[in-house]
Amino acid sequence: MASSPFDLANESGYPAWRDAKLAAYPRSIDELVVPLADPRHLSVAEIDAIESRCARANMAIYNAAHLPAADKSLPRQLSKQLGLVRLEGNYLADEDGFSSITPAGDEGSVRGEYIPYTHKPINWHTDGYYNALDRRILGMTLHCAQDAEVGGENALLDHEIAYIQLRDINPDYVAALMQPDAMTIPARMDEDNVARPEQSGPVFAVDPDEGFLTMRYTARTRSIVWKADATTQAAVKALADILASSEYILTARLRPGMGLICNNVLHTRSGFSDSPSHRRLLYRGRYYDRLRFDLNKAPARAA
Ligand SMILES: [Fe+2]
């Protein structure tokens, strides 16, 4: 593997990488927005525009508000052109593997027992933090078909920034959160309450082949067990403090026809209100793939 800035042993290359990353990081959500004429058919210029946002922040927000927002082919085709194809389906997902995130409303429905399908806020997390390590969620899309009347914003933070801010405080904290048993989700608990075996894993991990950083995290305190040693406990506290106050946190309010496309960055959702005739509805896709930008730019090859 080529030397990765996320490898703690890489002390010579890290400072320059860190400074460049922070300098390039967007300080306004507007810098992440890319207008798209048709998400189903990206132009090379549009791919370049999305790529440059993702290079800076591991995420971009697209805007195609002029098209019918409830059309699922928008996020599906867009994702495909950017290398997101291996979609995770869970048992609450629609038949096509997207999850329709909307308040379940009626009492006693299965979805209504789980926070994503309510009006409640969702604390900081990356998607699929309870997955086994061979089913890492590397990419995520969130397409807004209908927004809330009030609230429902997403706070966003590139996980590479969280890594930098934690390493700035104490590199030992990063090491602690890279331990394979740093975070354990007990059996039978995840955000959708799907029955699963106990899952232990690191918070931060470096991909052994490509050197990119992945993050597996939830700020929830119930149904999660952190390694008991003092350094891990202090690291978890420091990370929570970063997520409470980082100057790099961006907040997006997705309007119909807008969406987030990302390498599974840290995010939240604020509580919201809507009405039966105006239900907030987002299509969420979770992928075993990371974003890539070379698919439609490579020279055409004979079939
Ligand atoms: Fe999420």
mmCIF file of N, CA, C and O in Angstrom, residues 246-289:
data_model
loop_
_atom_site.group_PDB
_atom_site.id
_atom_site.type_symbol
_atom_site.label_atom_id
_atom_site.label_comp_id
_atom_site.label_asym_id
_atom_site.label_seq_id
_atom_site.Cartn_x
_atom_site.Cartn_y
_atom_site.Cartn_z
ATOM 1 N N SER A 246 -17.307 21.418 16.449
ATOM 2 C CA SER A 246 -16.335 21.652 15.380
ATOM 3 C C SER A 246 -16.749 22.826 14.489
ATOM 4 O O SER A 246 -17.900 22.929 14.049
ATOM 5 N N GLU A 247 -15.802 23.675 14.215
ATOM 6 C CA GLU A 247 -16.067 24.815 13.315
ATOM 7 C C GLU A 247 -16.245 24.352 11.873
ATOM 8 O O GLU A 247 -16.632 25.139 11.005
ATOM 9 N N TYR A 248 -15.934 23.090 11.593
ATOM 10 C CA TYR A 248 -16.018 22.572 10.232
ATOM 11 C C TYR A 248 -17.368 21.926 9.918
ATOM 12 O O TYR A 248 -17.597 21.453 8.799
ATOM 13 N N ILE A 249 -18.253 21.848 10.906
ATOM 14 C CA ILE A 249 -19.566 21.243 10.666
ATOM 15 C C ILE A 249 -20.368 22.123 9.696
ATOM 16 O O ILE A 249 -20.416 23.340 9.840
ATOM 17 N N LEU A 250 -20.962 21.483 8.706
ATOM 18 C CA LEU A 250 -21.799 22.167 7.726
ATOM 19 C C LEU A 250 -23.236 21.678 7.910
ATOM 20 O O LEU A 250 -23.448 20.531 8.305
ATOM 21 N N THR A 251 -24.187 22.532 7.627
ATOM 22 C CA THR A 251 -25.586 22.130 7.786
ATOM 23 C C THR A 251 -26.328 22.318 6.471
ATOM 24 O O THR A 251 -26.283 23.394 5.872
ATOM 25 N N ALA A 252 -26.994 21.248 6.047
ATOM 26 C CA ALA A 252 -27.725 21.282 4.780
ATOM 27 C C ALA A 252 -29.216 21.155 5.036
ATOM 28 O O ALA A 252 -29.648 20.368 5.879
ATOM 29 N N ARG A 253 -29.977 21.920 4.298
ATOM 30 C CA ARG A 253 -31.422 21.700 4.288
ATOM 31 C C ARG A 253 -31.785 21.295 2.871
ATOM 32 O O ARG A 253 -31.802 22.125 1.953
ATOM 33 N N LEU A 254 -32.002 20.002 2.702
ATOM 34 C CA LEU A 254 -32.288 19.480 1.365
ATOM 35 C C LEU A 254 -33.714 19.839 0.973
ATOM 36 O O LEU A 254 -34.659 19.564 1.714
ATOM 37 N N ARG A 255 -33.833 20.438 -0.204
ATOM 38 C CA ARG A 255 -35.137 20.761 -0.778
ATOM 39 C C ARG A 255 -35.494 19.679 -1.787
ATOM 40 O O ARG A 255 -34.608 18.950 -2.268
ATOM 41 N N PRO A 256 -36.753 19.567 -2.176
ATOM 42 C CA PRO A 256 -37.124 18.548 -3.166
ATOM 43 C C PRO A 256 -36.262 18.653 -4.423
ATOM 44 O O PRO A 256 -36.070 19.757 -4.960
ATOM 45 N N GLY A 257 -35.717 17.514 -4.839
ATOM 46 C CA GLY A 257 -34.856 17.489 -6.017
ATOM 47 C C GLY A 257 -33.389 17.677 -5.701
ATOM 48 O O GLY A 257 -32.549 17.635 -6.590
ATOM 49 N N MET A 258 -33.082 17.885 -4.410
ATOM 50 C CA MET A 258 -31.681 17.991 -3.993
ATOM 51 C C MET A 258 -31.270 16.693 -3.292
ATOM 52 O O MET A 258 -32.110 15.936 -2.808
ATOM 53 N N GLY A 259 -29.980 16.461 -3.226
ATOM 54 C CA GLY A 259 -29.542 15.261 -2.538
ATOM 55 C C GLY A 259 -28.087 15.339 -2.123
ATOM 56 O O GLY A 259 -27.310 16.164 -2.635
ATOM 57 N N LEU A 260 -27.765 14.475 -1.184
ATOM 58 C CA LEU A 260 -26.391 14.331 -0.699
ATOM 59 C C LEU A 260 -25.804 13.081 -1.316
ATOM 60 O O LEU A 260 -26.458 12.035 -1.370
ATOM 61 N N ILE A 261 -24.571 13.188 -1.787
ATOM 62 C CA ILE A 261 -23.868 12.003 -2.272
ATOM 63 C C ILE A 261 -22.501 12.020 -1.606
ATOM 64 O O ILE A 261 -21.827 13.050 -1.594
ATOM 65 N N CYS A 262 -22.118 10.910 -0.964
ATOM 66 C CA CYS A 262 -20.921 11.011 -0.113
ATOM 67 C C CYS A 262 -20.256 9.660 0.130
ATOM 68 O O CYS A 262 -20.842 8.603 -0.097
ATOM 69 N N ASN A 263 -19.039 9.759 0.622
ATOM 70 C CA ASN A 263 -18.311 8.582 1.102
ATOM 71 C C ASN A 263 -18.644 8.364 2.581
ATOM 72 O O ASN A 263 -17.770 8.401 3.445
ATOM 73 N N ASN A 264 -19.914 8.170 2.878
ATOM 74 C CA ASN A 264 -20.409 7.861 4.230
ATOM 75 C C ASN A 264 -19.788 8.762 5.298
ATOM 76 O O ASN A 264 -19.157 8.279 6.235
ATOM 77 N N VAL A 265 -19.986 10.057 5.134
ATOM 78 C CA VAL A 265 -19.473 11.008 6.122
ATOM 79 C C VAL A 265 -20.352 11.006 7.378
ATOM 80 O O VAL A 265 -21.454 10.461 7.384
ATOM 81 N N LEU A 266 -19.855 11.628 8.430
ATOM 82 C CA LEU A 266 -20.630 11.792 9.664
ATOM 83 C C LEU A 266 -21.826 12.707 9.400
ATOM 84 O O LEU A 266 -21.686 13.724 8.723
ATOM 85 N N HIS A 267 -22.976 12.334 9.958
ATOM 86 C CA HIS A 267 -24.147 13.183 9.770
ATOM 87 C C HIS A 267 -25.153 13.026 10.903
ATOM 88 O O HIS A 267 -25.110 12.055 11.656
ATOM 89 N N THR A 268 -26.045 13.999 10.981
ATOM 90 C CA THR A 268 -27.151 13.982 11.944
ATOM 91 C C THR A 268 -28.426 14.308 11.170
ATOM 92 O O THR A 268 -28.378 14.639 9.984
ATOM 93 N N ARG A 269 -29.541 14.259 11.877
ATOM 94 C CA ARG A 269 -30.787 14.839 11.358
ATOM 95 C C ARG A 269 -31.454 15.565 12.512
ATOM 96 O O ARG A 269 -31.559 14.995 13.607
ATOM 97 N N SER A 270 -31.913 16.766 12.277
ATOM 98 C CA SER A 270 -32.650 17.458 13.329
ATOM 99 C C SER A 270 -34.102 16.986 13.319
ATOM 100 O O SER A 270 -34.590 16.447 12.324
ATOM 101 N N GLY A 271 -34.776 17.181 14.447
ATOM 102 C CA GLY A 271 -36.199 16.850 14.505
ATOM 103 C C GLY A 271 -36.968 17.741 13.535
ATOM 104 O O GLY A 271 -36.462 18.769 13.081
ATOM 105 N N PHE A 272 -38.161 17.325 13.178
ATOM 106 C CA PHE A 272 -38.905 18.111 12.184
ATOM 107 C C PHE A 272 -40.398 17.937 12.373
ATOM 108 O O PHE A 272 -40.854 17.062 13.105
ATOM 109 N N SER A 273 -41.155 18.791 11.701
ATOM 110 C CA SER A 273 -42.602 18.621 11.669
ATOM 111 C C SER A 273 -43.067 18.680 10.222
ATOM 112 O O SER A 273 -42.483 19.377 9.382
ATOM 113 N N ASP A 274 -44.071 17.894 9.931
ATOM 114 C CA ASP A 274 -44.699 17.894 8.615
ATOM 115 C C ASP A 274 -46.177 17.592 8.846
ATOM 116 O O ASP A 274 -46.658 17.678 9.966
ATOM 117 N N SER A 275 -46.913 17.297 7.805
ATOM 118 C CA SER A 275 -48.339 17.017 7.960
ATOM 119 C C SER A 275 -48.708 15.897 6.997
ATOM 120 O O SER A 275 -47.952 15.609 6.060
ATOM 121 N N PRO A 276 -49.859 15.255 7.230
ATOM 122 C CA PRO A 276 -50.221 14.104 6.372
ATOM 123 C C PRO A 276 -50.221 14.443 4.887
ATOM 124 O O PRO A 276 -49.913 13.588 4.056
ATOM 125 N N SER A 277 -50.536 15.665 4.538
ATOM 126 C CA SER A 277 -50.577 16.015 3.120
ATOM 127 C C SER A 277 -49.217 16.488 2.603
ATOM 128 O O SER A 277 -49.064 16.802 1.424
ATOM 129 N N HIS A 278 -48.241 16.534 3.495
ATOM 130 C CA HIS A 278 -46.926 17.079 3.127
ATOM 131 C C HIS A 278 -45.870 16.321 3.933
ATOM 132 O O HIS A 278 -45.206 16.886 4.787
ATOM 133 N N ARG A 279 -45.740 15.020 3.703
ATOM 134 C CA ARG A 279 -44.826 14.195 4.476
ATOM 135 C C ARG A 279 -43.403 14.336 3.957
ATOM 136 O O ARG A 279 -43.162 14.219 2.758
ATOM 137 N N ARG A 280 -42.484 14.547 4.892
ATOM 138 C CA ARG A 280 -41.065 14.528 4.508
ATOM 139 C C ARG A 280 -40.730 13.138 3.981
ATOM 140 O O ARG A 280 -41.101 12.125 4.594
ATOM 141 N N LEU A 281 -40.031 13.070 2.857
ATOM 142 C CA LEU A 281 -39.679 11.780 2.253
ATOM 143 C C LEU A 281 -38.300 11.869 1.618
ATOM 144 O O LEU A 281 -38.073 12.702 0.733
ATOM 145 N N LEU A 282 -37.391 11.048 2.096
ATOM 146 C CA LEU A 282 -36.061 10.975 1.490
ATOM 147 C C LEU A 282 -35.780 9.537 1.076
ATOM 148 O O LEU A 282 -36.148 8.600 1.787
ATOM 149 N N TYR A 283 -35.152 9.383 -0.072
ATOM 150 C CA TYR A 283 -34.700 8.057 -0.516
ATOM 151 C C TYR A 283 -33.245 7.910 -0.112
ATOM 152 O O TYR A 283 -32.408 8.718 -0.493
ATOM 153 N N ARG A 284 -32.955 6.866 0.643
ATOM 154 C CA ARG A 284 -31.575 6.649 1.091
ATOM 155 C C ARG A 284 -31.015 5.392 0.459
ATOM 156 O O ARG A 284 -31.662 4.342 0.476
ATOM 157 N N GLY A 285 -29.832 5.511 -0.092
ATOM 158 C CA GLY A 285 -29.119 4.342 -0.601
ATOM 159 C C GLY A 285 -27.824 4.171 0.174
ATOM 160 O O GLY A 285 -27.105 5.142 0.412
ATOM 161 N N ARG A 286 -27.540 2.931 0.568
ATOM 162 C CA ARG A 286 -26.273 2.611 1.240
ATOM 163 C C ARG A 286 -25.529 1.623 0.362
ATOM 164 O O ARG A 286 -26.119 0.642 -0.094
ATOM 165 N N TYR A 287 -24.238 1.877 0.180
ATOM 166 C CA TYR A 287 -23.483 1.103 -0.802
ATOM 167 C C TYR A 287 -22.216 0.509 -0.196
ATOM 168 O O TYR A 287 -21.584 1.128 0.663
ATOM 169 N N TYR A 288 -21.836 -0.638 -0.732
ATOM 170 C CA TYR A 288 -20.549 -1.238 -0.373
ATOM 171 C C TYR A 288 -19.424 -0.640 -1.224
ATOM 172 O O TYR A 288 -18.298 -1.098 -1.145
ATOM 173 N N ASP A 289 -19.755 0.349 -2.021
ATOM 174 C CA ASP A 289 -18.775 0.993 -2.912
ATOM 175 C C ASP A 289 -18.489 2.407 -2.446
ATOM 176 O O ASP A 289 -19.319 3.051 -1.822
#
